[in-house]
Coordinates of C-alpha atoms in Angstrom, one line a residue:
X8 CA 25.2 14.4 -54.7
X9 CA 26.4 17.1 -52.3
X10 CA 23.2 19.1 -52.8
X11 CA 21.1 16.1 -52.0
X12 CA 23.0 15.5 -48.8
X13 CA 22.5 19.2 -47.8
X14 CA 18.8 19.0 -48.6
X15 CA 18.6 15.7 -46.7
X16 CA 20.4 17.2 -43.7
X17 CA 18.1 20.2 -43.7
X18 CA 15.1 18.0 -43.8
X19 CA 16.4 16.0 -40.8
X20 CA 17.2 19.2 -38.9
X21 CA 13.8 20.6 -39.7
X22 CA 12.1 17.4 -38.7
X23 CA 14.0 17.3 -35.4
X24 CA 13.1 20.9 -34.7
X25 CA 9.4 20.2 -35.3
X26 CA 9.6 17.1 -33.1
X27 CA 11.3 19.2 -30.3
X28 CA 8.7 21.9 -30.7
X29 CA 5.9 19.4 -30.5
X30 CA 7.5 17.8 -27.4
X31 CA 7.9 21.2 -25.7
X32 CA 4.4 22.1 -26.6
X33 CA 3.0 18.9 -25.1
X34 CA 5.1 19.3 -22.0
X35 CA 3.6 22.8 -21.5
X36 CA 0.1 21.5 -22.1
X37 CA 0.7 18.7 -19.5
X38 CA 2.1 21.1 -17.0
X39 CA -0.9 23.5 -17.5
X40 CA -3.3 20.6 -17.0
X41 CA -1.6 19.6 -13.8
X42 CA -1.5 23.2 -12.5
X43 CA -5.2 23.7 -13.5
X44 CA -6.4 20.6 -11.7
X45 CA -7.1 21.2 -8.0
X46 CA -8.9 18.0 -7.5
X47 CA -8.3 15.1 -5.2
X48 CA -9.1 11.4 -4.7
X49 CA -10.5 10.0 -1.5
X50 CA -10.1 6.2 -1.8
X51 CA -12.1 4.2 0.7
X52 CA -11.4 0.5 0.8
X53 CA -13.7 -1.9 2.7
X54 CA -11.7 -5.0 3.5
X55 CA -11.2 -7.8 6.1
X56 CA -8.5 -10.2 7.2
X57 CA -11.2 -12.9 7.1
X58 CA -11.8 -12.5 3.3
X59 CA -9.6 -14.5 0.9
X60 CA -10.2 -12.0 -1.9
X61 CA -9.1 -9.0 0.2
X62 CA -5.3 -9.3 0.2
X63 CA -5.2 -8.7 -3.5
X64 CA -7.0 -5.4 -3.0
X65 CA -4.9 -4.5 0.0
X66 CA -1.8 -5.0 -2.3
X67 CA -3.2 -2.7 -5.0
X68 CA -4.0 0.0 -2.5
X69 CA -0.5 -0.3 -0.9
X70 CA 1.1 0.1 -4.3
X71 CA -0.9 3.2 -5.1
X72 CA -0.3 4.6 -1.7
X73 CA 3.5 4.3 -2.2
X74 CA 3.2 5.9 -5.7
X75 CA 1.0 8.7 -4.5
X76 CA 3.3 10.3 -2.0
X77 CA 2.9 14.1 -2.1
X78 CA -0.2 13.9 -4.2
X79 CA -3.8 14.7 -3.2
X80 CA -4.7 11.0 -2.9
X81 CA -6.2 10.1 0.5
X82 CA -6.4 6.3 1.1
X83 CA -8.6 4.9 3.9
X84 CA -8.9 1.2 4.7
X85 CA -11.9 0.2 6.8
X86 CA -11.9 -3.3 8.2
X87 CA -15.5 -4.4 8.5
X88 CA -16.6 -6.8 11.2
X89 CA -19.1 -9.1 9.4
X90 CA -16.4 -11.6 8.4
X91 CA -15.4 -12.1 12.1
X92 CA -18.1 -14.8 12.6
X93 CA -16.4 -17.1 10.1
X94 CA -13.4 -18.1 12.2
X95 CA -11.1 -15.1 12.5
X96 CA -11.6 -11.9 14.3
X97 CA -9.9 -9.0 12.5
X98 CA -8.2 -6.9 15.2
X99 CA -8.8 -3.8 13.1
X100 CA -12.5 -4.5 12.5
X101 CA -15.2 -2.2 13.7
X102 CA -19.0 -2.4 13.5
X103 CA -19.0 1.3 12.7
X104 CA -17.1 0.7 9.5
X105 CA -19.7 -2.0 8.5
X106 CA -22.4 0.6 9.0
X107 CA -20.5 3.1 6.9
X108 CA -20.3 0.5 4.1
X109 CA -24.1 -0.1 4.4
X110 CA -24.7 3.6 4.1
X111 CA -22.7 3.6 0.8
X112 CA -24.9 0.6 -0.3
X113 CA -27.9 2.9 0.2
X114 CA -26.3 5.8 -1.6
X115 CA -25.4 3.5 -4.6
X116 CA -28.7 1.6 -4.5
X117 CA -26.8 -1.7 -4.0
X118 CA -28.7 -4.8 -2.8
X119 CA -25.9 -5.9 -0.5
X120 CA -22.4 -5.1 0.7
X121 CA -19.3 -7.0 -0.3
X122 CA -15.5 -7.1 0.1
X123 CA -13.1 -6.0 -1.1
X124 CA -15.0 -2.8 -2.2
X125 CA -13.5 0.5 -3.2
X126 CA -15.3 3.8 -3.2
X127 CA -13.7 6.9 -4.8
X128 CA -14.8 10.4 -3.9
X129 CA -18.2 8.9 -2.9
X130 CA -19.1 8.8 -6.6
X131 CA -18.1 5.4 -7.9
X132 CA -17.6 2.0 -6.4
X133 CA -16.1 -1.3 -7.7
X134 CA -14.2 -4.4 -6.7
X135 CA -11.1 -3.2 -4.8
X136 CA -8.6 -5.4 -6.7
X137 CA -9.5 -3.8 -10.1
X138 CA -6.3 -1.7 -10.3
X139 CA -7.0 -0.2 -13.7
X140 CA -10.4 1.1 -12.7
X141 CA -9.0 2.4 -9.5
X142 CA -6.2 4.3 -11.3
X143 CA -8.7 5.9 -13.7
X144 CA -11.0 6.9 -10.9
X145 CA -8.1 8.5 -9.0
X146 CA -6.9 10.3 -12.2
X147 CA -10.5 11.6 -12.9
X148 CA -10.8 12.9 -9.3
X149 CA -7.5 14.7 -9.4
X150 CA -8.3 16.3 -12.8
X151 CA -11.6 17.8 -11.6
X152 CA -11.1 21.2 -10.0
X153 CA -12.7 21.5 -6.5
X154 CA -14.8 24.4 -5.3
X155 CA -14.9 23.6 -1.6
X156 CA -12.0 24.4 0.6
X157 CA -10.9 22.5 3.7
X158 CA -8.0 23.3 6.0
X159 CA -6.7 21.6 9.2
X160 CA -4.5 23.5 11.6
X161 CA -3.2 23.8 15.2
X162 CA -2.8 20.0 15.7
X163 CA -2.2 19.2 19.3
X164 CA -1.9 16.1 21.5
X165 CA -3.0 16.0 25.1
X166 CA -4.4 13.4 27.4
X167 CA -4.3 10.7 24.7
X168 CA -6.3 12.7 22.3
X169 CA -5.5 14.7 19.2
X170 CA -7.2 18.0 18.7
X171 CA -7.3 20.3 15.6
X172 CA -9.0 23.3 14.2
X173 CA -10.9 22.9 10.9
X174 CA -12.2 25.5 8.4
X175 CA -14.5 24.7 5.6
X176 CA -15.5 27.2 2.8
X177 CA -18.2 27.0 0.1
X178 CA -19.6 23.6 1.1
X179 CA -23.0 22.7 -0.1
X180 CA -25.9 22.1 2.3
X181 CA -26.3 18.8 4.2
X182 CA -22.6 18.1 4.6
X183 CA -20.5 16.7 7.4
X184 CA -16.8 16.7 8.2
X185 CA -15.6 13.1 8.3
X186 CA -12.6 13.0 10.6
X187 CA -10.4 9.8 10.7
X188 CA -7.4 8.6 12.6
X189 CA -5.3 6.4 10.3
X190 CA -2.5 4.0 11.1
X191 CA -0.1 4.1 8.2
X192 CA 0.9 0.4 8.2
X193 CA 0.7 -2.9 10.2
X194 CA 1.1 -6.6 9.7
X195 CA -1.0 -9.5 11.0
X196 CA -0.4 -13.2 11.3
X197 CA -3.7 -14.8 10.5
X198 CA -4.3 -18.1 12.3
X199 CA -7.8 -19.0 11.2
X200 CA -10.5 -18.4 8.6
X201 CA -10.0 -18.1 4.9
X202 CA -6.5 -16.5 5.2
X203 CA -5.2 -19.0 7.8
X204 CA -1.4 -19.2 7.8
X205 CA -0.9 -15.9 5.9
X206 CA 1.0 -12.9 7.1
X207 CA -1.0 -9.9 5.8
X208 CA 0.3 -6.4 5.3
X209 CA -2.0 -3.4 5.6
X210 CA -1.7 0.3 4.9
X211 CA -3.8 3.4 5.9
X212 CA -5.9 1.5 8.4
X213 CA -8.8 3.6 9.8
X214 CA -8.9 3.2 13.6
X215 CA -11.3 6.0 14.5
X216 CA -14.1 7.8 12.6
X217 CA -16.4 10.6 13.5
X218 CA -18.8 12.8 11.7
X219 CA -19.2 16.5 12.4
X220 CA -22.2 18.3 11.0
X221 CA -21.3 21.4 8.9
X222 CA -22.8 24.6 7.5
X223 CA -21.9 26.0 4.1
X224 CA -19.1 27.9 5.8
X225 CA -18.0 26.3 9.0
X226 CA -15.1 26.2 11.4
X227 CA -14.5 24.7 14.8
X228 CA -12.4 22.4 16.9
X229 CA -12.5 18.6 17.0
X230 CA -10.9 15.9 19.1
X231 CA -10.2 12.2 18.4
X232 CA -8.9 9.5 20.7
X233 CA -5.4 8.0 20.2
X234 CA -4.5 4.4 20.8
X235 CA -2.3 3.3 23.6
X236 CA 0.6 2.3 21.2
X237 CA 0.5 5.7 19.5
X238 CA 3.6 6.9 17.7
X239 CA 3.5 10.0 15.6
X240 CA 5.4 8.6 12.7
X241 CA 2.9 5.8 12.1
X242 CA -0.3 7.8 12.4
X243 CA -2.0 10.7 10.6
X244 CA -5.3 12.5 10.4
X245 CA -7.4 12.5 7.2
X246 CA -10.6 14.6 7.0
X247 CA -13.0 15.2 4.2
X248 CA -16.3 17.0 3.5
X249 CA -19.1 14.7 2.4
X250 CA -22.7 15.3 1.2
X251 CA -24.9 13.4 3.7
X252 CA -27.6 12.8 1.1
X253 CA -25.6 11.6 -1.9
X254 CA -22.2 10.6 -0.4
X255 CA -20.3 12.8 -2.7
X256 CA -17.0 14.0 -1.3
X257 CA -16.4 17.7 -1.8
X258 CA -12.9 18.3 -0.3
X259 CA -10.2 16.5 1.6
X260 CA -7.1 17.2 3.7
X261 CA -4.5 15.4 5.8
X262 CA -2.5 16.4 8.8
X263 CA 0.6 15.0 10.4
X264 CA 0.6 14.4 14.2
X265 CA 3.2 16.1 16.4
X266 CA 5.7 13.8 18.1
X267 CA 5.4 15.4 21.5
X268 CA 2.5 16.1 23.9
X269 CA 1.3 19.7 23.9
X270 CA 0.1 21.4 27.0

């Protein structure tokens, strides 16, 4: 009986050792995969306060934004203007954002635009409230090593404008730098339209957008206007390199804004 207990104890010890070794091996593999991946995910949400289906997508994006702190996930919420005619004018809406969505419709060969729509890295699009599909698209983007390099530096504020230097390396032809000014969060009390009576929360709201043509290797300076209620802690700059023929995003970066005015 004693011999049986010893053999059983040895078997348990051996099994535990194998399990620990497997666990350590898996952890090393996971760590290697994370270190090897130099990818990113640019998540563009097309939304509107006038659309009753949009708050669900806004909530999904807000959850992912909170979980993605410190990760190469760049969320941009564009409020389109074509819902405004149905009873509620979205204060964050802009015809330029509607035009951008129509450009994506051309790139994806879609017959029409819709909200809420999400586009990830300019490669895939789907209904913005589909959380599982969004998480997979983000994971796929981060896992794919990028070849193009984008850096933002020397961020300054002067005369109600933010300026920065950008540097792009190894971009393909027909690309542009898309520079956005983003308000990190806001709330709205909707008084008409499909969301009448609701208090809506928003994150990563795009306020300004501009496109700067690039060469394969390109550097320069850009400026973007700031709103009157600007406060550094609630705004940031997000920029990305995009193929102007296919819509594919090749690199992305973000920059915090300084709290004080620079001369």
